C-alpha positions as a LaTeX table, in Angstrom:
\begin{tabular}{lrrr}
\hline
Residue & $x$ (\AA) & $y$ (\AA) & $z$ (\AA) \\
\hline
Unk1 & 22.57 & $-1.49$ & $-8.78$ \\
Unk2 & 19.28 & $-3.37$ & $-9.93$ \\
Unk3 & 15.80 & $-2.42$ & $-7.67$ \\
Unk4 & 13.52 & $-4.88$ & $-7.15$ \\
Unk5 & 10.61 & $-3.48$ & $-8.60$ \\
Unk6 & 10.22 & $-0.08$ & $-10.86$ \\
Unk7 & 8.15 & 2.64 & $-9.48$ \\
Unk8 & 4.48 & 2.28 & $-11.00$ \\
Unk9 & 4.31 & 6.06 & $-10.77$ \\
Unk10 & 6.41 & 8.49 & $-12.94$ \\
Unk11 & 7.62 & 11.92 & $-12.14$ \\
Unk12 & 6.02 & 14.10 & $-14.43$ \\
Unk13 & 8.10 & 16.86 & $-16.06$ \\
Unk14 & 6.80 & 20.71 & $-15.98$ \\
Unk15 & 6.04 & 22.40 & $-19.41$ \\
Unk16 & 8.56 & 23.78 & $-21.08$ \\
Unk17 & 8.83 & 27.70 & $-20.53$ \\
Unk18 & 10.67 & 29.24 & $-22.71$ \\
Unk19 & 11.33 & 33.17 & $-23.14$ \\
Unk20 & 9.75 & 34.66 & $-25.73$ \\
Unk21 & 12.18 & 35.32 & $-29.39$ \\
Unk22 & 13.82 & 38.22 & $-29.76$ \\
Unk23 & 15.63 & 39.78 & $-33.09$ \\
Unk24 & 19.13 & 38.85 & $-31.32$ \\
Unk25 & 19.71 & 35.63 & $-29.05$ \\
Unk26 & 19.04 & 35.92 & $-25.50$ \\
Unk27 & 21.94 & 35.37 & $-23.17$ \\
Unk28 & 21.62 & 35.60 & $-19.62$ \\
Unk29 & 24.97 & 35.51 & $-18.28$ \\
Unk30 & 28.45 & 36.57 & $-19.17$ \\
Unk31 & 27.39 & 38.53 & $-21.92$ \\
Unk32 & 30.42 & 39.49 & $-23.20$ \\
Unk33 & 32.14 & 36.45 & $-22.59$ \\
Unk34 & 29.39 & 34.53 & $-24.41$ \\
Unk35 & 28.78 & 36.83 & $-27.38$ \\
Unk36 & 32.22 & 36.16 & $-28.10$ \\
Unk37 & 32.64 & 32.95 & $-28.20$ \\
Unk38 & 28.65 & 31.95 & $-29.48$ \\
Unk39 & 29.68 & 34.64 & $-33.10$ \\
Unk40 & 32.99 & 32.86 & $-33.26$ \\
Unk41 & 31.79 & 29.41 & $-33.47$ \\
Unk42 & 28.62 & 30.33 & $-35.45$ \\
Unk43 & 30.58 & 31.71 & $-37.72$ \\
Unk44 & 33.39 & 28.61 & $-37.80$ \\
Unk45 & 30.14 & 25.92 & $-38.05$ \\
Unk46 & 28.48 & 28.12 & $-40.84$ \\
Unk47 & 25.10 & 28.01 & $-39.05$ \\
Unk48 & 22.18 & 29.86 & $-40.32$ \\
Unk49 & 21.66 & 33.38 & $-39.16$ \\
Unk50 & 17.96 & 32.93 & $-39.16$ \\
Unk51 & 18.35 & 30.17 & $-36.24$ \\
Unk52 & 20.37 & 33.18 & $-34.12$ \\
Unk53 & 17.09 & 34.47 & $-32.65$ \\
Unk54 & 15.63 & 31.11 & $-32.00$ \\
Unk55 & 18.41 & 30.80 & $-29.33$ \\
Unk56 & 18.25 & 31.26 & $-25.96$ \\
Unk57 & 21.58 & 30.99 & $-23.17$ \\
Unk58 & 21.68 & 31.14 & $-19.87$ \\
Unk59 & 23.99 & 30.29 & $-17.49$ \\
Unk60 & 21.16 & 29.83 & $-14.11$ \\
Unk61 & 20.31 & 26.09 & $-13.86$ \\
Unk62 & 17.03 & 26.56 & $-12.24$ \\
Unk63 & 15.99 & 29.06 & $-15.36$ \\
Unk64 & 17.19 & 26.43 & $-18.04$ \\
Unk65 & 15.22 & 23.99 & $-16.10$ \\
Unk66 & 12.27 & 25.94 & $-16.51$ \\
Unk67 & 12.90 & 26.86 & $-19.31$ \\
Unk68 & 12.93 & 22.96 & $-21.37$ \\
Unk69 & 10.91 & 21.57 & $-18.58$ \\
Unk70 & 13.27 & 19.15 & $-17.50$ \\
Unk71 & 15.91 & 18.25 & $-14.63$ \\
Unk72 & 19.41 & 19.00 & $-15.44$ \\
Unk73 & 22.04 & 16.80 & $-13.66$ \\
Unk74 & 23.78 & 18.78 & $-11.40$ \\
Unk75 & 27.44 & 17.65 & $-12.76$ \\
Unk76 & 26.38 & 19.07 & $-15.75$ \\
Unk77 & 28.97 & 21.77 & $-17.44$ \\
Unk78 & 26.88 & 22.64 & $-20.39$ \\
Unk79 & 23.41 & 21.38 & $-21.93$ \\
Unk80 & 21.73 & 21.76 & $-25.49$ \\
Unk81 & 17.73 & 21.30 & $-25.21$ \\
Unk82 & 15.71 & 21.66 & $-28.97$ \\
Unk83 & 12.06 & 22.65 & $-28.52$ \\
Unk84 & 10.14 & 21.63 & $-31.35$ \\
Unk85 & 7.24 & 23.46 & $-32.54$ \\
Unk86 & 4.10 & 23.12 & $-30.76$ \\
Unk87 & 1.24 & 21.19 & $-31.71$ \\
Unk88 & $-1.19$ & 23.52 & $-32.82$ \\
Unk89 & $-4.73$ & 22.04 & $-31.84$ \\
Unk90 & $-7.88$ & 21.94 & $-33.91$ \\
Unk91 & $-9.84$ & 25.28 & $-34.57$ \\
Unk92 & $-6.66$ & 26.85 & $-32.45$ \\
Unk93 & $-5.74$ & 30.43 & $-33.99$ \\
Unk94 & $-2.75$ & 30.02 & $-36.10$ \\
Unk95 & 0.42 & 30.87 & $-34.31$ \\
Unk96 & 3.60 & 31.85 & $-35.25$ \\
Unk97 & 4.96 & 29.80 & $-32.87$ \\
Unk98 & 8.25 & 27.83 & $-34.07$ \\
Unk99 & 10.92 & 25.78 & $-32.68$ \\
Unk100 & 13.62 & 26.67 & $-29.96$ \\
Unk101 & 17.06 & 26.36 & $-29.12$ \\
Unk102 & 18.38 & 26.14 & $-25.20$ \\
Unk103 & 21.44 & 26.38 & $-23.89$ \\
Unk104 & 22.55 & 26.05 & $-20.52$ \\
Unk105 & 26.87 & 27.19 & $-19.77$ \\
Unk106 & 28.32 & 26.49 & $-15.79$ \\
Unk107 & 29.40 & 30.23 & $-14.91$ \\
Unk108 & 31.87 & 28.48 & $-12.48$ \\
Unk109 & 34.46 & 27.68 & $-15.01$ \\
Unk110 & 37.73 & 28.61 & $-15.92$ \\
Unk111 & 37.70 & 30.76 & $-19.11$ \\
Unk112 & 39.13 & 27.72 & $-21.61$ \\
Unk113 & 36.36 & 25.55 & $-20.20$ \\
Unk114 & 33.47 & 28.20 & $-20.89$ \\
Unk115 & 34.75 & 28.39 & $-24.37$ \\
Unk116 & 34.73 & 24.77 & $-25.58$ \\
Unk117 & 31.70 & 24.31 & $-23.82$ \\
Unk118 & 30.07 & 26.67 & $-25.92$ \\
Unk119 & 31.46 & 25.38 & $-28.92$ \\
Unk120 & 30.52 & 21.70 & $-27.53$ \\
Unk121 & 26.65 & 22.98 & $-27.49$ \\
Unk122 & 26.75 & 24.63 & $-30.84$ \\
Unk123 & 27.83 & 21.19 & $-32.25$ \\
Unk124 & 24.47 & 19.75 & $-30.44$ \\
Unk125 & 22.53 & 22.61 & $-32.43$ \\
Unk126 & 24.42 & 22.27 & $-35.89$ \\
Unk127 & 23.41 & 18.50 & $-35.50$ \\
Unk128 & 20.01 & 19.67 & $-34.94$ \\
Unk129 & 19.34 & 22.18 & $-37.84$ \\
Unk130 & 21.06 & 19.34 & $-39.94$ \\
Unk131 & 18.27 & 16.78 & $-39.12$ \\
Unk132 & 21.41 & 14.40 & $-37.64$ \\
Unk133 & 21.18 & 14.99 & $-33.82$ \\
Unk134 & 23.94 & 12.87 & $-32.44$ \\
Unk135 & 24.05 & 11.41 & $-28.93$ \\
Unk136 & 27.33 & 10.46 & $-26.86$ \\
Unk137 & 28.35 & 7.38 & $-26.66$ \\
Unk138 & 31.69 & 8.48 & $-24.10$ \\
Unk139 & 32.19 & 12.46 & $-23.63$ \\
Unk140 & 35.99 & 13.11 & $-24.93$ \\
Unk141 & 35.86 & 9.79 & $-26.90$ \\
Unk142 & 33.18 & 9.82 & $-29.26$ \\
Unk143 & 32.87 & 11.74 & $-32.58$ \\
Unk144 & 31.50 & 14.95 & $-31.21$ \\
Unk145 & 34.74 & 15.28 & $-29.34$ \\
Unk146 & 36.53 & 14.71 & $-32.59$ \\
Unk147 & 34.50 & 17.67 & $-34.50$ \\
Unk148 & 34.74 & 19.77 & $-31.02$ \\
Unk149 & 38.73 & 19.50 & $-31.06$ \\
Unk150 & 38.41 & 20.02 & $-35.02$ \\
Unk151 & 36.95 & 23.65 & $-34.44$ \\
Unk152 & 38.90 & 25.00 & $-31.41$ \\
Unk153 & 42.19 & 23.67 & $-32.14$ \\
Unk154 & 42.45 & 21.58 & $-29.14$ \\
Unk155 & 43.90 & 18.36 & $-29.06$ \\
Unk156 & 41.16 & 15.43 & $-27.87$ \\
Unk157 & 43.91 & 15.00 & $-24.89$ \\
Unk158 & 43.65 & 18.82 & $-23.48$ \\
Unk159 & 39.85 & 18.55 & $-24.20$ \\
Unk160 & 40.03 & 15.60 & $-21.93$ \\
Unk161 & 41.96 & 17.08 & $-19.05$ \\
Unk162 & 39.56 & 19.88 & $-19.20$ \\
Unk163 & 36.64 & 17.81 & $-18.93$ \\
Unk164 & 38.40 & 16.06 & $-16.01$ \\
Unk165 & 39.10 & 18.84 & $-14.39$ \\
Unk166 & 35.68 & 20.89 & $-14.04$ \\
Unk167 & 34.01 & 17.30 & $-13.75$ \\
Unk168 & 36.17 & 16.80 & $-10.27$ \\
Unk169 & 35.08 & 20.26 & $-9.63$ \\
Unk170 & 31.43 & 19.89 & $-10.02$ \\
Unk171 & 31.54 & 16.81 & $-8.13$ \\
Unk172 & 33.25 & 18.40 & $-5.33$ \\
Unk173 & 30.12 & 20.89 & $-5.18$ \\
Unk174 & 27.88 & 18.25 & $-5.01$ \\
Unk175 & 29.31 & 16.14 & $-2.23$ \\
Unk176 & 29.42 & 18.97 & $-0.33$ \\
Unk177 & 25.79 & 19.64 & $-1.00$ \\
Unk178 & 25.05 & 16.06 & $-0.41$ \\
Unk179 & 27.50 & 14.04 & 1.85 \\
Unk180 & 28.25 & 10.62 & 1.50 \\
Unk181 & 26.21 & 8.82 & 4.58 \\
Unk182 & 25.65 & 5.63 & 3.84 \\
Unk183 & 27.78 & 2.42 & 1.91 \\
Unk184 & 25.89 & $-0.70$ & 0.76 \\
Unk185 & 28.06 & $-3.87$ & $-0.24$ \\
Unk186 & 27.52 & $-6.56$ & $-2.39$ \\
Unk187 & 27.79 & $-10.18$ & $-0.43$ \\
Unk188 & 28.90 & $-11.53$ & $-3.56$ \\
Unk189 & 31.49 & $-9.84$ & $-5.33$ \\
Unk190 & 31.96 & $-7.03$ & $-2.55$ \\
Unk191 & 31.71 & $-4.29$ & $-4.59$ \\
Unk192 & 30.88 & $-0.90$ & $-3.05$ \\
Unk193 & 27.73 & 1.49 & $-3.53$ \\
Unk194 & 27.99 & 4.73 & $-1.86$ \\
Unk195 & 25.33 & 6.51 & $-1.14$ \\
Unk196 & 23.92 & 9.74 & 0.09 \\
Unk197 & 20.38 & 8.65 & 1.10 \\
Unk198 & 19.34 & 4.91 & 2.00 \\
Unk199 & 17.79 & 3.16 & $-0.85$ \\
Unk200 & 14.20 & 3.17 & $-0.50$ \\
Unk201 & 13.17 & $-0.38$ & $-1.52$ \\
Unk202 & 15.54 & $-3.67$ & $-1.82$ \\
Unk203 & 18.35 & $-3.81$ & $-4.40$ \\
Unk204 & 20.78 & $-5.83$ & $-5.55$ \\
Unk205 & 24.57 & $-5.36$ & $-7.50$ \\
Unk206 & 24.27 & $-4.89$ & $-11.18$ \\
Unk207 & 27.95 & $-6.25$ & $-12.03$ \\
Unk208 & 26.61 & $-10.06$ & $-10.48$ \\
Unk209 & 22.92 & $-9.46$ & $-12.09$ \\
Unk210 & 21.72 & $-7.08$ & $-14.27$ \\
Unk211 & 18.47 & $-8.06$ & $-13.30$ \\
Unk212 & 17.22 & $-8.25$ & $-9.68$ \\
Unk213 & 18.58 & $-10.82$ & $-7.58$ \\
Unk214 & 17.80 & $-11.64$ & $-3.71$ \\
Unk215 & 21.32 & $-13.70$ & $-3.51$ \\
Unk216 & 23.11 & $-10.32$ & $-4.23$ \\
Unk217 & 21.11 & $-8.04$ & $-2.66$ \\
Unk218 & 23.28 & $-4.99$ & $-1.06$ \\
Unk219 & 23.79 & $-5.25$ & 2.37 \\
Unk220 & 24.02 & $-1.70$ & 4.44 \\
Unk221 & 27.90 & $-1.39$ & 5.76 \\
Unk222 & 27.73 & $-0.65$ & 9.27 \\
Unk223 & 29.65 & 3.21 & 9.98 \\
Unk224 & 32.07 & 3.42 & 12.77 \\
Unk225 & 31.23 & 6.15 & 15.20 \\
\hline
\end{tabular}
């Protein structure tokens, strides 16, 4: 869908919080589960030890949120978030602040799933500490799925089904959470938009005009009692 006008204000995101470093990486969570898997796949990515107690895992999405400062997308199995350094301000005391790494792993996973999404977020950091962060162009299809199946020993076609599987899942959470209520229609081409809140200004279907156009604005479907 294409709105009619962007929002002249913008959300602004809450500073980034994170715990302080520790000699060993902090993991909140599974800890066994997680200490496993995070030494195995350090150890199979050759990743510096020294970057082991800039790291920071938990598996609570409202701490990882405050921890980087940002939303995370509720289908979300896994996310990597790099804190740079801070910018140390004039006449500031020197600090020996330095750069962070976040992790965020979905507890509600089978144990296969937990495992390559681990090793799926240590791939985001190895990128990282190499200066070559990568971004996805399709989860399952794009190079970091190739290196991710490389180091487990997964084919890309399991890693697939997996991803399939827990993404069905998570959705499943959140259309419980948040019903579908309303359906909007495209006059033109009649494709669907469903939706659980009204849109809050006018907007029209993105496959007919990928900018704004009245002639294909979406139309509300009436519901049938």
């Amino acid at each position: 869908m294409t709105t009619a006008q962007k929002p002249t204000h913008s959300v602004r995101s809450a500073a980034p919080a994170p715990p302080p470093p520790q000699d060993n990486p902090i993991i909140h969570g599974d800890q066994a589960t997680i200490q496993h898997w995070l030494h195995h796949y350090w150890q199979k990515l050759q990743l510096p030890e020294e970057e082991l107690q800039l790291l920071a895992i938990t598996q609570d999405r409202q701490e990882f949120m405050s921890w980087t400062g940002k939303r995370l997308n509720i289908l979300a199995l896994g996310c990597y978030g790099y804190l740079p350094p801070p910018v140390r301000r004039r006449r500031a005391p020197v600090s020996k602040a330095t750069h962070r790494h976040l992790i965020f792993i979905e507890p509600d996973m089978q144990p296969q799933s937990i495992e390559v999404t681990i090793a799926h977020e240590l791939i985001h950091l190895s990128d990282r500490v190499k200066g070559n962060p990568r971004r996805h162009r399709h989860h399952g299809y794009d190079s970091i799925a190739a290196d991710e199946a490389a180091i487990t020993g997964y084919s890309l076609e399991e890693l697939r089904a997996l991803l399939q599987m827990e993404g069905e899942r998570r959705e499943q959470i959140r259309r419980a959470r948040r019903p579908i209520r309303y359906l909007y229609e495209c006059p033109n081409c009649g494709k669907r938009y469903p939706r659980a809140r009204r849109y809050s200004q006018a907007v029209s279907c993105s496959s007919c005009d990928k900018s704004y156009n009245p002639r294909f604005r979406l139309l509300l479907v009436p519901t049938t009692a």
